[in-house]
Amino acid sequence: MNPLMLKRWNPYVVGLLIGVLSWATFLTMDKALGTSTTMVHLSGLATRAVAPEHFAANAYYAKEITPKNPFFDWQFFLVLALPLGAYAAKRLAGDREVERVPGLWAHRFGPSTLKRHAAAFVGGAVLLYGARMAGGCTSGHGISGGLQLAVSSWTFFMAMFASGVATAFLLFGKEGRRHV
Amino acid sequence: MFDTGYPIATGVLTGLFFGFVLQKAQVTRYRTILGQFLFTDFTVLKVMLTAIVTGGIGILTMHQLGWVSLHVKSAVLAANAAGGLIFGVGMALAGYCPGTGAAALGDGSRHALFAVLGMVVGAGLYAETFPYLQENLLKWGSYGKVTLADLLGLSPWLVLLGLAAAAGFVFALVRRWEHRKSQAAHTGTERARPLPAH
């Protein structure tokens, strides 16, 4: 069978491919894989549209959005293409699953989409705040920094994993393990 | 405002490939991420540790050949640790990280859209508070672009080897646990029990 049509690949194979992808980004672009800076570019675009003077006065936007890293840079297009790649992978496997409220969440917090959307929104805001404070996310720190043996990245990785586990158990408890 | 053609093209290609393989590992699914945090599914660790070891071998080789330069992020230990702790809370709540969240938009996850919108807002909040953090948190425990090899005074190859061995150990433990779980599923019991003695 054509492997592209399989619904799920061995996670070790995917890890290997992501490792090889990181070689390519270092070689071709002199850059490490990352995604969370793009969220800064997006919020910068929005801030600039609403309050251009406030945007211009902000030290963080001045640091992150530069002539070398303009609004629509390499990573911006990478993030833009992520859903397209995922969509292609899903369609090739003939998978049409649409997820509104995940089973585990519904088991604990009920079937309300509003509640789930609110939690996803808050979670997204919290995690990106943390990523920017730490200087990267699961890809920039976790994978790219981890493979370069960076002290910053391993500190982040350990902290985020411990806190993710603690939060998940606080939210869903041991009981939740049977409903994932 | 825009990069020129080459970074756009390589950015799109990288994103397509990355999104494709993330979906094939199913890490674009809420249940896979939460399953890792609740220790019922080890896909996330398998993907990440394999990527780190594979990536590390190639990057270190190419770096020593002078083909690539490294991009080690500065260690600001207080910010790295605090940021990581905050990130974990958000990730367990959202069920995604930035990369998998963006990819999940193409994988049929409706709530991922709200997670990504939240991420943009979180980035804005950080930009607003950055001037204050810059004066304190972002100065604590600052050691520059150090690696574990620098810290330990060892060859990076040795550190990478240790890391590969640690990853191998984790994978072996996971494999044993998965084997016991599938046996338990066959016999219909909650946990694998030793066979009765004859």
mmCIF file of C-alpha atoms in Angstrom:
data_model
loop_
_atom_site.group_PDB
_atom_site.id
_atom_site.type_symbol
_atom_site.label_atom_id
_atom_site.label_comp_id
_atom_site.label_asym_id
_atom_site.label_seq_id
_atom_site.Cartn_x
_atom_site.Cartn_y
_atom_site.Cartn_z
ATOM 1 C CA MET A 1 0.000 0.000 0.000
ATOM 2 C CA ASN A 2 1.109 3.551 -0.753
ATOM 3 C CA PRO A 3 2.483 4.881 2.560
ATOM 4 C CA LEU A 4 1.100 8.349 1.812
ATOM 5 C CA MET A 5 -2.389 6.856 2.080
ATOM 6 C CA LEU A 6 -1.848 5.354 5.520
ATOM 7 C CA LYS A 7 -3.755 7.060 8.297
ATOM 8 C CA ARG A 8 -0.956 6.907 10.791
ATOM 9 C CA TRP A 9 2.805 6.630 10.510
ATOM 10 C CA ASN A 10 5.181 5.154 13.021
ATOM 11 C CA PRO A 11 6.126 8.052 15.346
ATOM 12 C CA TYR A 12 9.817 7.095 15.195
ATOM 13 C CA VAL A 13 9.714 7.494 11.402
ATOM 14 C CA VAL A 14 8.078 10.905 11.773
ATOM 15 C CA GLY A 15 10.717 11.930 14.321
ATOM 16 C CA LEU A 16 13.440 10.837 11.915
ATOM 17 C CA LEU A 17 11.876 12.866 9.098
ATOM 18 C CA ILE A 18 11.600 15.977 11.293
ATOM 19 C CA GLY A 19 15.258 15.534 12.253
ATOM 20 C CA VAL A 20 16.201 15.393 8.563
ATOM 21 C CA LEU A 21 13.977 18.418 7.907
ATOM 22 C CA SER A 22 16.008 20.332 10.472
ATOM 23 C CA TRP A 23 19.197 19.528 8.516
ATOM 24 C CA ALA A 24 17.551 21.031 5.452
ATOM 25 C CA THR A 25 16.505 24.268 7.173
ATOM 26 C CA PHE A 26 19.991 24.791 8.605
ATOM 27 C CA LEU A 27 21.582 24.062 5.224
ATOM 28 C CA THR A 28 19.269 25.909 2.872
ATOM 29 C CA MET A 29 18.135 28.824 5.019
ATOM 30 C CA ASP A 30 20.675 29.045 7.849
ATOM 31 C CA LYS A 31 17.648 28.882 10.139
ATOM 32 C CA ALA A 32 16.267 26.533 12.786
ATOM 33 C CA LEU A 33 12.683 25.248 12.681
ATOM 34 C CA GLY A 34 10.358 27.361 14.788
ATOM 35 C CA THR A 35 6.771 28.608 14.799
ATOM 36 C CA SER A 36 5.939 30.885 17.722
ATOM 37 C CA THR A 37 7.693 34.037 16.411
ATOM 38 C CA THR A 38 5.086 34.098 13.655
ATOM 39 C CA MET A 39 2.397 34.686 16.282
ATOM 40 C CA VAL A 40 4.350 37.814 17.281
ATOM 41 C CA HIS A 41 4.351 38.908 13.648
ATOM 42 C CA LEU A 42 0.591 38.390 13.464
ATOM 43 C CA SER A 43 -0.096 40.292 16.669
ATOM 44 C CA GLY A 44 2.265 43.010 15.411
ATOM 45 C CA LEU A 45 0.292 43.294 12.189
ATOM 46 C CA ALA A 46 -2.964 43.582 14.131
ATOM 47 C CA THR A 47 -1.533 46.124 16.579
ATOM 48 C CA ARG A 48 -0.123 48.191 13.765
ATOM 49 C CA ALA A 49 -3.480 48.237 11.977
ATOM 50 C CA VAL A 50 -5.325 49.417 15.105
ATOM 51 C CA ALA A 51 -2.714 51.606 16.813
ATOM 52 C CA PRO A 52 0.271 52.326 14.556
ATOM 53 C CA GLU A 53 1.988 54.653 17.043
ATOM 54 C CA HIS A 54 1.651 52.170 19.876
ATOM 55 C CA PHE A 55 3.131 49.508 17.595
ATOM 56 C CA ALA A 56 6.056 51.711 16.586
ATOM 57 C CA ALA A 57 6.870 52.482 20.231
ATOM 58 C CA ASN A 58 6.947 48.838 21.357
ATOM 59 C CA ALA A 59 10.439 47.491 22.050
ATOM 60 C CA TYR A 60 9.449 43.851 21.517
ATOM 61 C CA TYR A 61 8.017 44.359 18.036
ATOM 62 C CA ALA A 62 11.078 46.444 17.181
ATOM 63 C CA LYS A 63 13.259 43.523 18.276
ATOM 64 C CA GLU A 64 11.288 40.759 16.526
ATOM 65 C CA ILE A 65 10.168 42.449 13.308
ATOM 66 C CA THR A 66 13.184 43.844 11.464
ATOM 67 C CA PRO A 67 14.286 44.339 7.849
ATOM 68 C CA LYS A 68 16.045 40.964 8.166
ATOM 69 C CA ASN A 69 12.889 39.361 9.564
ATOM 70 C CA PRO A 70 9.996 41.266 7.959
ATOM 71 C CA PHE A 71 6.329 40.597 8.739
ATOM 72 C CA PHE A 72 6.005 38.013 5.999
ATOM 73 C CA ASP A 73 9.243 36.109 6.418
ATOM 74 C CA TRP A 74 10.386 32.514 5.974
ATOM 75 C CA GLN A 75 8.756 31.322 9.184
ATOM 76 C CA PHE A 76 5.507 33.135 8.403
ATOM 77 C CA PHE A 77 5.137 31.137 5.193
ATOM 78 C CA LEU A 78 6.159 27.978 7.008
ATOM 79 C CA VAL A 79 3.312 28.445 9.504
ATOM 80 C CA LEU A 80 0.910 29.378 6.720
ATOM 81 C CA ALA A 81 1.728 26.110 4.927
ATOM 82 C CA LEU A 82 1.407 23.908 8.029
ATOM 83 C CA PRO A 83 -2.384 23.437 7.782
ATOM 84 C CA LEU A 84 -2.091 22.736 4.050
ATOM 85 C CA GLY A 85 0.450 19.986 4.648
ATOM 86 C CA ALA A 86 -1.702 18.505 7.395
ATOM 87 C CA TYR A 87 -4.794 18.711 5.200
ATOM 88 C CA ALA A 88 -3.022 16.887 2.371
ATOM 89 C CA ALA A 89 -1.887 14.153 4.773
ATOM 90 C CA LYS A 90 -5.412 13.736 6.120
ATOM 91 C CA ARG A 91 -7.126 13.668 2.729
ATOM 92 C CA LEU A 92 -4.667 11.211 1.202
ATOM 93 C CA ALA A 93 -5.599 8.819 3.997
ATOM 94 C CA GLY A 94 -9.304 9.362 3.305
ATOM 95 C CA ASP A 95 -9.732 10.582 6.869
ATOM 96 C CA ARG A 96 -12.672 12.951 7.267
ATOM 97 C CA GLU A 97 -12.746 13.280 11.019
ATOM 98 C CA VAL A 98 -13.876 16.680 12.299
ATOM 99 C CA GLU A 99 -13.172 17.362 15.940
ATOM 100 C CA ARG A 100 -15.458 19.772 17.756
ATOM 101 C CA VAL A 101 -15.239 18.803 21.416
ATOM 102 C CA PRO A 102 -12.667 16.065 22.167
ATOM 103 C CA GLY A 103 -13.977 13.047 24.087
ATOM 104 C CA LEU A 104 -11.683 13.506 27.071
ATOM 105 C CA TRP A 105 -12.709 17.135 27.447
ATOM 106 C CA ALA A 106 -16.417 16.333 27.047
ATOM 107 C CA HIS A 107 -16.175 13.604 29.658
ATOM 108 C CA ARG A 108 -14.857 16.054 32.232
ATOM 109 C CA PHE A 109 -16.335 19.413 31.241
ATOM 110 C CA GLY A 110 -19.380 18.533 29.169
ATOM 111 C CA PRO A 111 -20.250 18.836 25.483
ATOM 112 C CA SER A 112 -20.430 22.658 25.325
ATOM 113 C CA THR A 113 -18.479 23.954 22.322
ATOM 114 C CA LEU A 114 -18.418 27.437 23.868
ATOM 115 C CA LYS A 115 -16.635 26.133 26.946
ATOM 116 C CA ARG A 116 -14.152 24.171 24.847
ATOM 117 C CA HIS A 117 -13.460 27.121 22.555
ATOM 118 C CA ALA A 118 -12.921 29.420 25.537
ATOM 119 C CA ALA A 119 -10.454 26.953 27.086
ATOM 120 C CA ALA A 120 -8.599 26.568 23.783
ATOM 121 C CA PHE A 121 -8.384 30.352 23.438
ATOM 122 C CA VAL A 122 -7.129 30.905 26.983
ATOM 123 C CA GLY A 123 -4.720 27.972 26.681
ATOM 124 C CA GLY A 124 -3.366 29.378 23.424
ATOM 125 C CA ALA A 125 -2.816 32.813 24.968
ATOM 126 C CA VAL A 126 -1.123 31.381 28.057
ATOM 127 C CA LEU A 127 1.183 29.062 26.129
ATOM 128 C CA LEU A 128 2.319 31.697 23.711
ATOM 129 C CA TYR A 129 3.030 34.119 26.524
ATOM 130 C CA GLY A 130 5.211 31.421 28.069
ATOM 131 C CA ALA A 131 6.883 30.618 24.748
ATOM 132 C CA ARG A 132 7.872 34.231 24.201
ATOM 133 C CA MET A 133 9.135 34.561 27.751
ATOM 134 C CA ALA A 134 11.269 31.437 27.294
ATOM 135 C CA GLY A 135 12.356 32.434 23.799
ATOM 136 C CA GLY A 136 10.771 29.569 21.879
ATOM 137 C CA CYS A 137 8.155 26.816 21.793
ATOM 138 C CA THR A 138 8.069 23.050 21.250
ATOM 139 C CA SER A 139 9.643 23.393 17.807
ATOM 140 C CA GLY A 140 12.092 26.277 18.317
ATOM 141 C CA HIS A 141 13.249 25.246 21.764
ATOM 142 C CA GLY A 142 12.067 21.633 22.067
ATOM 143 C CA ILE A 143 13.324 20.261 18.759
ATOM 144 C CA SER A 144 15.715 22.835 17.232
ATOM 145 C CA GLY A 145 17.284 23.888 20.523
ATOM 146 C CA GLY A 146 17.189 20.382 21.953
ATOM 147 C CA LEU A 147 19.154 18.964 19.033
ATOM 148 C CA GLN A 148 21.796 21.688 19.439
ATOM 149 C CA LEU A 149 22.049 20.681 23.113
ATOM 150 C CA ALA A 150 21.191 24.234 24.185
ATOM 151 C CA VAL A 151 20.929 24.712 27.952
ATOM 152 C CA SER A 152 18.073 27.222 27.422
ATOM 153 C CA SER A 153 16.087 24.683 25.400
ATOM 154 C CA TRP A 154 16.520 21.736 27.742
ATOM 155 C CA THR A 155 15.532 23.945 30.674
ATOM 156 C CA PHE A 156 12.391 24.943 28.784
ATOM 157 C CA PHE A 157 11.628 21.384 27.663
ATOM 158 C CA MET A 158 11.862 19.915 31.183
ATOM 159 C CA ALA A 159 9.802 22.743 32.693
ATOM 160 C CA MET A 160 7.078 22.606 30.074
ATOM 161 C CA PHE A 161 6.772 18.834 30.204
ATOM 162 C CA ALA A 162 6.528 18.757 34.004
ATOM 163 C CA SER A 163 3.987 21.553 34.017
ATOM 164 C CA GLY A 164 1.975 19.974 31.181
ATOM 165 C CA VAL A 165 1.757 16.685 33.080
ATOM 166 C CA ALA A 166 0.785 18.431 36.338
ATOM 167 C CA THR A 167 -1.869 20.537 34.602
ATOM 168 C CA ALA A 168 -3.327 17.579 32.711
ATOM 169 C CA PHE A 169 -3.651 15.546 35.919
ATOM 170 C CA LEU A 170 -5.188 18.535 37.722
ATOM 171 C CA LEU A 171 -7.713 18.985 34.928
ATOM 172 C CA PHE A 172 -8.619 15.357 34.271
ATOM 173 C CA GLY A 173 -7.305 13.344 37.193
ATOM 174 C CA LYS A 174 -6.201 9.726 37.111
ATOM 175 C CA GLU A 175 -9.751 8.886 36.075
ATOM 176 C CA GLY A 176 -9.204 10.916 32.890
ATOM 177 C CA ARG A 177 -6.596 8.417 31.722
ATOM 178 C CA ARG A 178 -9.371 6.002 30.821
ATOM 179 C CA HIS A 179 -11.092 8.549 28.582
ATOM 180 C CA VAL A 180 -8.273 9.875 26.389
ATOM 181 C CA MET B 1 7.228 43.826 4.596
ATOM 182 C CA PHE B 2 7.896 40.749 2.443
ATOM 183 C CA ASP B 3 10.878 38.511 2.165
ATOM 184 C CA THR B 4 12.084 37.796 -1.352
ATOM 185 C CA GLY B 5 11.111 34.702 -3.329
ATOM 186 C CA TYR B 6 13.638 32.192 -2.031
ATOM 187 C CA PRO B 7 12.700 32.316 1.690
ATOM 188 C CA ILE B 8 9.029 32.285 0.741
ATOM 189 C CA ALA B 9 9.478 29.168 -1.387
ATOM 190 C CA THR B 10 11.573 27.298 1.176
ATOM 191 C CA GLY B 11 9.236 28.435 3.974
ATOM 192 C CA VAL B 12 6.217 27.036 2.144
ATOM 193 C CA LEU B 13 7.997 23.772 1.332
ATOM 194 C CA THR B 14 9.189 23.369 4.923
ATOM 195 C CA GLY B 15 5.703 24.075 6.275
ATOM 196 C CA LEU B 16 4.050 21.646 3.860
ATOM 197 C CA PHE B 17 6.437 18.856 4.819
ATOM 198 C CA PHE B 18 6.295 19.629 8.550
ATOM 199 C CA GLY B 19 2.471 19.831 8.566
ATOM 200 C CA PHE B 20 2.230 16.616 6.552
ATOM 201 C CA VAL B 21 4.360 14.550 8.914
ATOM 202 C CA LEU B 22 2.846 16.076 12.069
ATOM 203 C CA GLN B 23 -0.578 14.963 10.853
ATOM 204 C CA LYS B 24 0.725 11.496 9.967
ATOM 205 C CA ALA B 25 1.979 11.127 13.544
ATOM 206 C CA GLN B 26 -1.441 12.355 14.734
ATOM 207 C CA VAL B 27 0.170 14.934 17.014
ATOM 208 C CA THR B 28 -2.289 17.382 15.438
ATOM 209 C CA ARG B 29 -4.925 15.671 17.596
ATOM 210 C CA TYR B 30 -5.889 16.866 21.065
ATOM 211 C CA ARG B 31 -6.065 13.285 22.347
ATOM 212 C CA THR B 32 -2.473 12.551 21.325
ATOM 213 C CA ILE B 33 -1.108 15.585 23.187
ATOM 214 C CA LEU B 34 -3.229 15.032 26.306
ATOM 215 C CA GLY B 35 -2.494 11.313 26.126
ATOM 216 C CA GLN B 36 1.193 12.154 26.469
ATOM 217 C CA PHE B 37 0.646 14.411 29.479
ATOM 218 C CA LEU B 38 -1.554 11.728 31.089
ATOM 219 C CA PHE B 39 0.943 8.981 30.093
ATOM 220 C CA THR B 40 -1.472 6.892 28.078
ATOM 221 C CA ASP B 41 0.109 7.623 24.670
ATOM 222 C CA PHE B 42 3.828 8.249 24.111
ATOM 223 C CA THR B 43 3.674 9.461 20.509
ATOM 224 C CA VAL B 44 4.835 13.000 21.391
ATOM 225 C CA LEU B 45 7.963 11.866 23.217
ATOM 226 C CA LYS B 46 8.780 9.314 20.507
ATOM 227 C CA VAL B 47 8.544 11.957 17.784
ATOM 228 C CA MET B 48 10.431 14.640 19.699
ATOM 229 C CA LEU B 49 13.276 12.531 21.047
ATOM 230 C CA THR B 50 13.845 10.822 17.687
ATOM 231 C CA ALA B 51 13.838 14.214 15.944
ATOM 232 C CA ILE B 52 16.304 15.607 18.481
ATOM 233 C CA VAL B 53 18.744 12.704 18.184
ATOM 234 C CA THR B 54 18.516 12.465 14.373
ATOM 235 C CA GLY B 55 18.690 16.223 13.955
ATOM 236 C CA GLY B 56 21.555 16.485 16.411
ATOM 237 C CA ILE B 57 23.719 13.910 14.621
ATOM 238 C CA GLY B 58 23.311 15.679 11.277
ATOM 239 C CA ILE B 59 23.684 19.231 12.548
ATOM 240 C CA LEU B 60 26.741 18.408 14.630
ATOM 241 C CA THR B 61 28.394 16.636 11.671
ATOM 242 C CA MET B 62 27.618 19.478 9.286
ATOM 243 C CA HIS B 63 28.733 22.040 11.835
ATOM 244 C CA GLN B 64 32.093 20.327 12.252
ATOM 245 C CA LEU B 65 32.472 20.217 8.465
ATOM 246 C CA GLY B 66 31.837 23.972 8.448
ATOM 247 C CA TRP B 67 28.641 23.619 6.378
ATOM 248 C CA VAL B 68 26.197 25.153 8.858
ATOM 249 C CA SER B 69 26.320 27.576 11.751
ATOM 250 C CA LEU B 70 24.513 26.919 14.999
ATOM 251 C CA HIS B 71 21.533 28.884 16.315
ATOM 252 C CA VAL B 72 21.682 28.262 20.042
ATOM 253 C CA LYS B 73 19.266 30.469 21.985
ATOM 254 C CA SER B 74 20.685 32.328 24.972
ATOM 255 C CA ALA B 75 20.219 30.722 28.342
ATOM 256 C CA VAL B 76 18.270 33.032 30.633
ATOM 257 C CA LEU B 77 17.447 30.323 33.101
ATOM 258 C CA ALA B 78 14.702 32.126 35.047
ATOM 259 C CA ALA B 79 12.854 33.058 31.855
ATOM 260 C CA ASN B 80 13.436 29.656 30.203
ATOM 261 C CA ALA B 81 12.079 27.811 33.249
ATOM 262 C CA ALA B 82 9.202 30.184 34.048
ATOM 263 C CA GLY B 83 8.246 30.382 30.377
ATOM 264 C CA GLY B 84 8.297 26.584 30.179
ATOM 265 C CA LEU B 85 6.069 26.226 33.235
ATOM 266 C CA ILE B 86 3.557 28.720 31.797
ATOM 267 C CA PHE B 87 3.742 27.034 28.397
ATOM 268 C CA GLY B 88 2.902 23.622 29.861
ATOM 269 C CA VAL B 89 -0.238 24.954 31.550
ATOM 270 C CA GLY B 90 -1.410 26.502 28.293
ATOM 271 C CA MET B 91 -0.537 23.445 26.228
ATOM 272 C CA ALA B 92 -2.470 21.082 28.497
ATOM 273 C CA LEU B 93 -5.456 23.437 28.344
ATOM 274 C CA ALA B 94 -5.337 24.054 24.593
ATOM 275 C CA GLY B 95 -4.182 20.565 23.595
ATOM 276 C CA TYR B 96 -1.773 22.055 21.078
ATOM 277 C CA CYS B 97 1.525 23.853 20.779
ATOM 278 C CA PRO B 98 2.007 26.561 18.124
ATOM 279 C CA GLY B 99 3.185 24.209 15.364
ATOM 280 C CA THR B 100 0.687 21.413 15.965
ATOM 281 C CA GLY B 101 -2.100 23.969 16.543
ATOM 282 C CA ALA B 102 -1.531 25.591 13.158
ATOM 283 C CA ALA B 103 -1.340 22.147 11.518
ATOM 284 C CA ALA B 104 -4.516 21.044 13.346
ATOM 285 C CA LEU B 105 -6.406 23.772 11.468
ATOM 286 C CA GLY B 106 -5.965 21.592 8.390
ATOM 287 C CA ASP B 107 -6.744 18.395 10.272
ATOM 288 C CA GLY B 108 -10.392 19.146 10.979
ATOM 289 C CA SER B 109 -9.997 20.496 14.496
ATOM 290 C CA ARG B 110 -12.460 23.337 15.046
ATOM 291 C CA HIS B 111 -11.229 24.348 18.484
ATOM 292 C CA ALA B 112 -7.651 24.679 17.187
ATOM 293 C CA LEU B 113 -8.788 27.897 15.502
ATOM 294 C CA PHE B 114 -9.553 29.375 18.911
ATOM 295 C CA ALA B 115 -6.260 28.129 20.271
ATOM 296 C CA VAL B 116 -4.372 29.851 17.428
ATOM 297 C CA LEU B 117 -6.346 33.091 17.912
ATOM 298 C CA GLY B 118 -5.456 32.884 21.590
ATOM 299 C CA MET B 119 -1.798 32.473 20.649
ATOM 300 C CA VAL B 120 -1.842 35.716 18.660
ATOM 301 C CA VAL B 121 -3.408 37.483 21.651
ATOM 302 C CA GLY B 122 -0.823 35.900 23.973
ATOM 303 C CA ALA B 123 1.956 37.204 21.727
ATOM 304 C CA GLY B 124 0.425 40.686 21.925
ATOM 305 C CA LEU B 125 0.199 40.488 25.723
ATOM 306 C CA TYR B 126 3.841 39.491 25.878
ATOM 307 C CA ALA B 127 4.859 42.426 23.654
ATOM 308 C CA GLU B 128 2.988 44.762 26.025
ATOM 309 C CA THR B 129 4.707 43.415 29.134
ATOM 310 C CA PHE B 130 8.154 42.982 27.550
ATOM 311 C CA PRO B 131 9.463 46.438 28.645
ATOM 312 C CA TYR B 132 8.889 45.444 32.303
ATOM 313 C CA LEU B 133 10.251 41.899 32.010
ATOM 314 C CA GLN B 134 13.314 43.209 30.234
ATOM 315 C CA GLU B 135 14.379 45.013 33.403
ATOM 316 C CA ASN B 136 14.143 41.998 35.710
ATOM 317 C CA LEU B 137 13.173 38.421 34.733
ATOM 318 C CA LEU B 138 15.030 38.554 31.426
ATOM 319 C CA LYS B 139 18.271 39.349 33.236
ATOM 320 C CA TRP B 140 18.179 36.598 35.852
ATOM 321 C CA GLY B 141 20.412 33.586 35.326
ATOM 322 C CA SER B 142 21.734 34.850 32.017
ATOM 323 C CA TYR B 143 24.602 32.729 30.681
ATOM 324 C CA GLY B 144 24.597 33.419 26.951
ATOM 325 C CA LYS B 145 24.501 30.826 24.180
ATOM 326 C CA VAL B 146 25.729 27.845 26.191
ATOM 327 C CA THR B 147 25.193 24.178 25.370
ATOM 328 C CA LEU B 148 25.088 21.163 27.653
ATOM 329 C CA ALA B 149 28.524 20.241 26.251
ATOM 330 C CA ASP B 150 29.942 23.603 27.396
ATOM 331 C CA LEU B 151 28.299 23.221 30.765
ATOM 332 C CA LEU B 152 29.636 19.707 31.340
ATOM 333 C CA GLY B 153 32.997 20.373 29.698
ATOM 334 C CA LEU B 154 32.507 17.342 27.434
ATOM 335 C CA SER B 155 32.621 16.760 23.700
ATOM 336 C CA PRO B 156 29.220 17.416 22.101
ATOM 337 C CA TRP B 157 29.437 13.949 20.542
ATOM 338 C CA LEU B 158 29.612 12.422 23.993
ATOM 339 C CA VAL B 159 26.624 14.438 25.181
ATOM 340 C CA LEU B 160 24.673 13.449 22.072
ATOM 341 C CA LEU B 161 25.586 9.816 22.655
ATOM 342 C CA GLY B 162 24.355 10.097 26.239
ATOM 343 C CA LEU B 163 21.166 11.677 25.003
ATOM 344 C CA ALA B 164 20.652 8.905 22.436
ATOM 345 C CA ALA B 165 21.195 6.313 25.165
ATOM 346 C CA ALA B 166 18.699 8.087 27.445
ATOM 347 C CA ALA B 167 16.163 8.231 24.584
ATOM 348 C CA GLY B 168 16.746 4.540 23.891
ATOM 349 C CA PHE B 169 16.143 3.742 27.540
ATOM 350 C CA VAL B 170 12.874 5.712 27.548
ATOM 351 C CA PHE B 171 11.765 3.965 24.339
ATOM 352 C CA ALA B 172 12.528 0.549 25.854
ATOM 353 C CA LEU B 173 10.472 1.366 28.953
ATOM 354 C CA VAL B 174 7.586 2.615 26.812
ATOM 355 C CA ARG B 175 7.757 -0.504 24.661
ATOM 356 C CA ARG B 176 7.535 -2.732 27.715
ATOM 357 C CA TRP B 177 4.614 -0.744 29.065
ATOM 358 C CA GLU B 178 2.801 -0.865 25.698
ATOM 359 C CA HIS B 179 3.344 -4.613 25.502
ATOM 360 C CA ARG B 180 1.851 -5.116 28.965
ATOM 361 C CA LYS B 181 -1.080 -2.850 28.129
ATOM 362 C CA SER B 182 -1.899 -4.779 24.948
ATOM 363 C CA GLN B 183 -1.693 -8.066 26.873
ATOM 364 C CA ALA B 184 -4.049 -6.647 29.492
ATOM 365 C CA ALA B 185 -6.424 -5.574 26.735
ATOM 366 C CA HIS B 186 -6.427 -9.141 25.365
ATOM 367 C CA THR B 187 -7.261 -10.721 28.675
ATOM 368 C CA GLY B 188 -9.751 -7.990 29.483
ATOM 369 C CA THR B 189 -8.113 -7.028 32.750
ATOM 370 C CA GLU B 190 -7.206 -3.526 33.826
ATOM 371 C CA ARG B 191 -3.571 -4.335 34.407
ATOM 372 C CA ALA B 192 -1.387 -7.204 33.269
ATOM 373 C CA ARG B 193 -1.194 -9.855 35.974
ATOM 374 C CA PRO B 194 1.381 -12.618 36.228
ATOM 375 C CA LEU B 195 0.211 -15.979 34.935
ATOM 376 C CA PRO B 196 -1.085 -18.287 37.653
ATOM 377 C CA ALA B 197 1.479 -20.842 38.807
ATOM 378 C CA HIS B 198 0.820 -24.476 37.910
#
